[in-house]
Coordinates of C-alpha atoms in Angstrom, one line a residue:
M49 CA 55.9 -8.0 -45.4
D50 CA 56.7 -9.2 -41.9
A51 CA 56.7 -5.6 -40.7
Q52 CA 53.3 -4.9 -42.4
G53 CA 52.0 -8.2 -41.0
S54 CA 53.2 -7.2 -37.6
L55 CA 51.7 -3.8 -37.9
F56 CA 48.4 -5.3 -39.1
D57 CA 48.4 -7.8 -36.2
N58 CA 49.1 -5.0 -33.7
G59 CA 46.5 -2.8 -35.2
L60 CA 43.9 -5.6 -35.2
F61 CA 44.8 -6.5 -31.6
H62 CA 44.5 -2.9 -30.5
G63 CA 41.1 -2.5 -32.3
V64 CA 39.8 -5.7 -30.7
F65 CA 41.1 -4.5 -27.3
L66 CA 39.4 -1.1 -27.7
Y67 CA 36.2 -2.8 -28.8
L68 CA 36.2 -5.1 -25.7
Q69 CA 37.0 -2.2 -23.4
N70 CA 34.1 -0.3 -24.8
K71 CA 31.8 -3.3 -24.5
K72 CA 33.0 -3.8 -20.9
S73 CA 32.3 -0.2 -20.1
E74 CA 28.8 -0.4 -21.6
F75 CA 28.1 -3.6 -19.7
M76 CA 29.4 -2.1 -16.4
T77 CA 27.3 1.1 -17.0
A78 CA 24.2 -1.0 -17.7
L79 CA 24.9 -3.2 -14.7
F80 CA 25.4 -0.1 -12.5
K81 CA 22.2 1.5 -13.8
S82 CA 20.3 -1.7 -13.3
W83 CA 21.7 -2.1 -9.8
H84 CA 20.7 1.5 -9.0
H85 CA 17.2 0.9 -10.4
K86 CA 16.7 -2.2 -8.3
L87 CA 17.9 -0.4 -5.2
F88 CA 15.5 2.5 -5.8
L89 CA 12.6 0.0 -6.3
A90 CA 13.6 -2.2 -3.3
P91 CA 11.9 -0.1 -0.5
I92 CA 8.8 0.4 -2.7
I93 CA 8.5 -3.3 -3.3
L94 CA 8.9 -4.0 0.4
F95 CA 6.2 -1.5 1.3
G96 CA 4.0 -3.3 -1.3
M97 CA 4.6 -6.5 0.7
Y98 CA 3.6 -4.7 4.0
P99 CA 0.6 -6.9 4.8
L100 CA 2.8 -10.0 4.8
I101 CA 5.6 -8.5 7.0
P102 CA 5.5 -9.5 10.7
E103 CA 4.7 -6.7 13.1
G104 CA 8.1 -6.8 14.7
Q105 CA 9.9 -6.1 11.5
E106 CA 7.6 -3.4 10.1
S107 CA 9.7 -0.6 11.6
F108 CA 12.7 -1.6 9.4
L109 CA 10.8 -0.5 6.2
P110 CA 10.9 3.3 6.8
I111 CA 14.5 3.0 8.0
F112 CA 15.5 1.2 4.8
L113 CA 13.6 3.8 2.8
L114 CA 15.4 6.7 4.5
L115 CA 18.8 5.1 4.0
T116 CA 18.1 4.5 0.4
A117 CA 16.9 8.1 -0.1
V118 CA 20.0 9.5 1.6
Y119 CA 22.2 7.4 -0.6
F120 CA 20.5 8.6 -3.8
Y121 CA 20.5 12.2 -2.6
F122 CA 24.3 12.2 -2.3
K123 CA 24.8 10.3 -5.6
N124 CA 22.7 12.9 -7.5
R125 CA 24.5 16.1 -8.4
N126 CA 21.3 18.1 -8.5
K127 CA 20.2 18.5 -4.9
E128 CA 17.2 20.7 -5.4
V129 CA 14.4 20.2 -2.9
F130 CA 10.7 20.6 -3.2
L131 CA 9.7 22.5 -0.1
K132 CA 6.0 23.4 -0.8
P133 CA 4.6 19.8 -1.0
F134 CA 7.0 18.8 1.8
F135 CA 5.5 21.3 4.3
I136 CA 1.9 20.6 3.1
L137 CA 2.2 16.8 3.5
S138 CA 4.2 17.0 6.8
S139 CA 2.1 19.8 8.3
L140 CA 0.2 17.3 10.6
F141 CA 3.4 16.2 12.1
F142 CA 4.4 19.8 12.9
I143 CA 1.0 20.4 14.4
Y144 CA 1.6 17.4 16.7
L145 CA 5.0 18.8 17.5
L146 CA 3.6 22.2 18.4
S147 CA 0.9 20.5 20.6
L148 CA 3.7 19.1 22.8
T149 CA 4.3 22.7 24.0
I150 CA 0.9 22.8 25.6
S151 CA 0.6 19.1 26.6
S152 CA 0.4 18.2 30.3
N153 CA 1.8 14.7 29.6
V154 CA 5.0 15.2 27.5
S155 CA 6.2 11.6 27.9
Y156 CA 2.9 10.3 26.4
G157 CA 3.1 12.9 23.7
L158 CA 6.6 11.8 22.7
R159 CA 5.4 8.2 22.5
K160 CA 2.6 9.3 20.2
M161 CA 5.1 11.3 18.1
E162 CA 7.2 8.2 17.7
T163 CA 4.2 6.4 16.0
A164 CA 3.7 9.5 13.8
L165 CA 7.2 9.7 12.4
S166 CA 6.1 8.4 9.0
L167 CA 4.2 11.6 8.6
I168 CA 7.5 13.4 8.1
L169 CA 9.7 10.6 7.0
F170 CA 7.9 10.0 3.6
P171 CA 7.7 13.7 2.6
T172 CA 11.4 14.0 3.6
C173 CA 12.5 11.1 1.4
Y174 CA 10.5 12.0 -1.6
F175 CA 10.4 15.8 -1.7
L176 CA 13.8 16.6 -0.1
F177 CA 16.1 13.7 -0.9
L178 CA 14.6 12.3 -4.1
K179 CA 13.1 15.5 -5.7
K180 CA 15.5 15.5 -8.7
Y181 CA 16.3 11.9 -9.0
P182 CA 15.4 10.8 -12.6
V183 CA 12.8 8.0 -12.2
D184 CA 9.9 6.8 -14.3
F185 CA 7.0 7.0 -11.7
D186 CA 4.7 5.0 -14.0
I187 CA 7.1 2.1 -13.5
V188 CA 7.2 2.7 -9.8
K189 CA 3.4 2.8 -9.6
R190 CA 2.9 -0.3 -11.6
N191 CA 5.4 -2.3 -9.6
F192 CA 3.9 -1.2 -6.3
Q193 CA 0.4 -1.9 -7.4
K194 CA 1.2 -5.4 -8.6
V195 CA 3.1 -6.3 -5.5
F196 CA 0.6 -4.8 -3.1
F197 CA -2.4 -6.3 -4.8
T198 CA -0.7 -9.8 -4.8
A199 CA 0.3 -9.5 -1.2
N200 CA -3.3 -8.7 -0.2
V201 CA -4.6 -11.7 -2.1
V202 CA -2.0 -13.9 -0.4
Y203 CA -2.8 -12.4 3.0
G204 CA -6.5 -13.0 2.4
A205 CA -5.9 -16.6 1.4
L206 CA -3.7 -17.2 4.5
A207 CA -6.4 -15.6 6.7
G208 CA -9.2 -17.6 5.2
Y209 CA -7.3 -20.8 5.7
L210 CA -6.2 -20.1 9.3
I211 CA -9.6 -18.9 10.4
Q212 CA -10.9 -22.5 9.9
F213 CA -8.7 -23.6 12.9
Y214 CA -9.3 -20.5 15.1
R215 CA -11.2 -21.1 18.3
S216 CA -12.2 -18.7 21.1
P217 CA -14.5 -19.2 24.1
K218 CA -15.7 -15.6 23.7
F219 CA -17.4 -16.4 20.3
L220 CA -19.9 -19.2 19.8
F221 CA -20.7 -18.3 16.2
T222 CA -18.6 -17.5 13.2
D223 CA -19.9 -14.0 12.8
A224 CA -18.2 -10.7 12.0
S225 CA -16.9 -10.3 15.6
F226 CA -15.4 -13.8 15.4
I227 CA -13.7 -13.1 12.1
R228 CA -12.4 -9.7 13.3
R229 CA -10.8 -11.3 16.4
A230 CA -9.4 -14.2 14.3
I231 CA -7.8 -11.8 11.9
S232 CA -6.0 -10.0 14.7
D233 CA -4.8 -13.2 16.3
I234 CA -3.2 -14.7 13.2
P235 CA 0.4 -15.7 14.1
L236 CA 3.2 -13.3 12.9
I237 CA 1.0 -11.3 10.4
G238 CA -2.1 -10.7 12.5
E239 CA -3.3 -7.1 12.3
H240 CA -6.2 -5.0 13.7
P241 CA -9.2 -5.6 11.5
T242 CA -9.5 -1.9 10.7
Y243 CA -5.9 -1.9 9.3
V244 CA -6.6 -5.1 7.3
S245 CA -9.7 -3.5 5.9
I246 CA -7.7 -0.4 4.9
F247 CA -5.1 -2.7 3.2
F248 CA -7.9 -4.5 1.3
S249 CA -9.6 -1.3 0.2
L250 CA -6.3 0.1 -1.1
A251 CA -5.7 -3.3 -2.9
L252 CA -9.1 -3.0 -4.6
M253 CA -8.2 0.5 -5.8
C254 CA -4.9 -0.9 -7.1
G255 CA -6.9 -3.7 -8.7
F256 CA -9.1 -1.3 -10.6
S257 CA -6.1 0.5 -11.9
L258 CA -4.3 -2.7 -13.0
A259 CA -7.5 -4.1 -14.6
A260 CA -7.8 -0.8 -16.6
D261 CA -4.2 -0.9 -17.8
L262 CA -3.8 -4.6 -18.6
K263 CA -4.2 -5.7 -22.2
N264 CA -3.9 -9.5 -21.6
R265 CA -7.3 -11.0 -21.0
L266 CA -6.1 -13.8 -18.8
S267 CA -4.2 -11.3 -16.6
K268 CA -7.2 -9.1 -16.4
L269 CA -9.4 -12.0 -15.4
L270 CA -7.0 -13.0 -12.7
V271 CA -7.0 -9.5 -11.3
V272 CA -10.8 -9.3 -11.3
L273 CA -11.0 -12.7 -9.5
G274 CA -8.5 -11.4 -7.0
M275 CA -10.7 -8.3 -6.5
L276 CA -13.8 -10.4 -5.9
F277 CA -11.9 -12.5 -3.4
I278 CA -10.7 -9.5 -1.5
T279 CA -14.2 -7.9 -1.6
G280 CA -15.6 -11.1 0.0
I281 CA -13.2 -11.0 2.9
L282 CA -13.7 -7.2 3.3
L283 CA -17.4 -7.7 3.6
A284 CA -16.8 -10.6 6.1
I285 CA -14.7 -8.4 8.3
M286 CA -17.4 -5.7 8.2
S287 CA -15.4 -2.5 9.0
K288 CA -18.3 -0.1 8.3
G289 CA -16.3 3.1 8.0
I290 CA -13.7 1.6 5.6
I291 CA -16.3 0.1 3.3
I292 CA -18.3 3.3 3.1
A293 CA -15.1 5.3 2.5
L294 CA -14.1 2.9 -0.3
I295 CA -17.4 3.2 -2.0
A296 CA -17.4 7.0 -1.7
S297 CA -13.8 7.1 -3.1
I298 CA -14.1 4.6 -6.0
F299 CA -17.5 5.2 -7.6
P300 CA -17.3 9.1 -8.1
I301 CA -13.9 8.7 -9.7
W302 CA -15.0 6.0 -12.1
L303 CA -18.2 7.9 -13.0
L304 CA -16.1 10.9 -14.0
R305 CA -13.5 8.8 -15.9
L306 CA -15.8 6.4 -17.8
K307 CA -18.2 7.3 -20.6
G308 CA -21.3 5.8 -22.2
N309 CA -22.5 2.4 -21.1
S310 CA -19.6 2.0 -18.7
K311 CA -21.3 4.4 -16.2
I312 CA -24.3 2.1 -16.3
W313 CA -22.1 -0.9 -15.4
I314 CA -20.6 1.1 -12.5
L315 CA -24.1 2.0 -11.1
M316 CA -25.1 -1.6 -11.5
G317 CA -22.0 -2.6 -9.6
L318 CA -22.8 -0.2 -6.8
T319 CA -26.4 -1.5 -6.6
I320 CA -25.1 -5.1 -6.4
V321 CA -22.7 -4.2 -3.6
L322 CA -25.4 -2.4 -1.6
A323 CA -27.8 -5.4 -2.2
I324 CA -25.1 -7.8 -0.9
I325 CA -24.6 -5.7 2.2
L326 CA -28.3 -5.5 3.0
S327 CA -28.8 -9.2 2.4
I328 CA -26.3 -10.2 5.1
P329 CA -28.2 -11.5 8.1
R330 CA -28.8 -8.8 10.8
Q331 CA -26.9 -10.6 13.5
N332 CA -23.8 -10.6 11.3
N333 CA -24.3 -7.2 9.7
R334 CA -22.5 -4.4 11.5
F335 CA -24.1 -1.8 9.2
Y336 CA -27.4 -2.1 11.1
E337 CA -25.7 -0.4 14.0
L338 CA -26.0 2.8 11.9
V339 CA -29.8 2.7 11.9
D340 CA -30.4 1.0 15.3
K341 CA -31.6 3.5 18.0
Q342 CA -30.0 1.4 20.7
S343 CA -26.6 2.1 19.2
F344 CA -27.0 5.8 20.2
E345 CA -28.9 5.8 23.5
K346 CA -26.1 5.2 26.0
I347 CA -22.4 4.7 25.9
D348 CA -21.3 1.2 24.9
T349 CA -17.5 0.8 24.7
N350 CA -17.9 -2.4 22.7
N351 CA -19.7 -0.6 20.0
S352 CA -17.4 1.7 17.9
T353 CA -20.3 3.5 16.2
N354 CA -21.8 4.3 19.7
V355 CA -18.4 5.6 21.0
R356 CA -17.9 7.8 17.9
F357 CA -21.4 9.2 18.2
H358 CA -21.0 10.2 21.8
I359 CA -17.5 11.7 21.2
F360 CA -18.9 13.9 18.5

């Protein structure tokens, strides 16, 4: 009886030990996978926060992405690469590189190449190092869109608040030129108004995607309100080319995707946007430069439309 009891106890202990070991293994595996998943998403989330990152620290983002991609490349047994899209997307960088051979100012060319490194960095990371890494790109897309959209709303709120305290002897009125200069002079996160407009335009495209995917009405309402807020600031900055490109990009896509009465709503939305642009007072509406003859008569370095016209 004692021997049987001893055997039973030992067998029970051994079974419990194996069960705990198995659970520990499962826990560690899940933890490791979760840690890997978070590491993979980390650079994507950071790029989503790009508008809020100070200019001096922006260069660390591609470096972090490259290090992360290299890590996953060596962790993944299947090291197959995707050369065709790599060469297609990095072709502009190679054209720049080739142009150095005929450049009369190589040092300047090298400095320009430094600013264009992202043209080869991103294709390298995603088509050479991460080609066969198993990842759900829908999750990646959703996470990036949420973070990037939120970051732009926060940036817009900060800009709107700080502009109230901005003063410059060059600008007597709070017009588009004043707002553009104020945006670029924001401490730490100030950016060229063209770049800010690009951020806002991309955020609006993310907002459209989020609003289409969300099922919760409150979440969808918050996204729509955020989009209206971003649109207001985008119109205040008045980057003509960016706004035209945004309209040209969004509306054809939505006209193709939507059916029935939805197309009517899109056309109504386009009409409202155009009406808002035309209703902005002439002195604060940079779109009038496109139809003003004086914008094209002689070179004016303070007028971007004029400069582009004379270049072409």
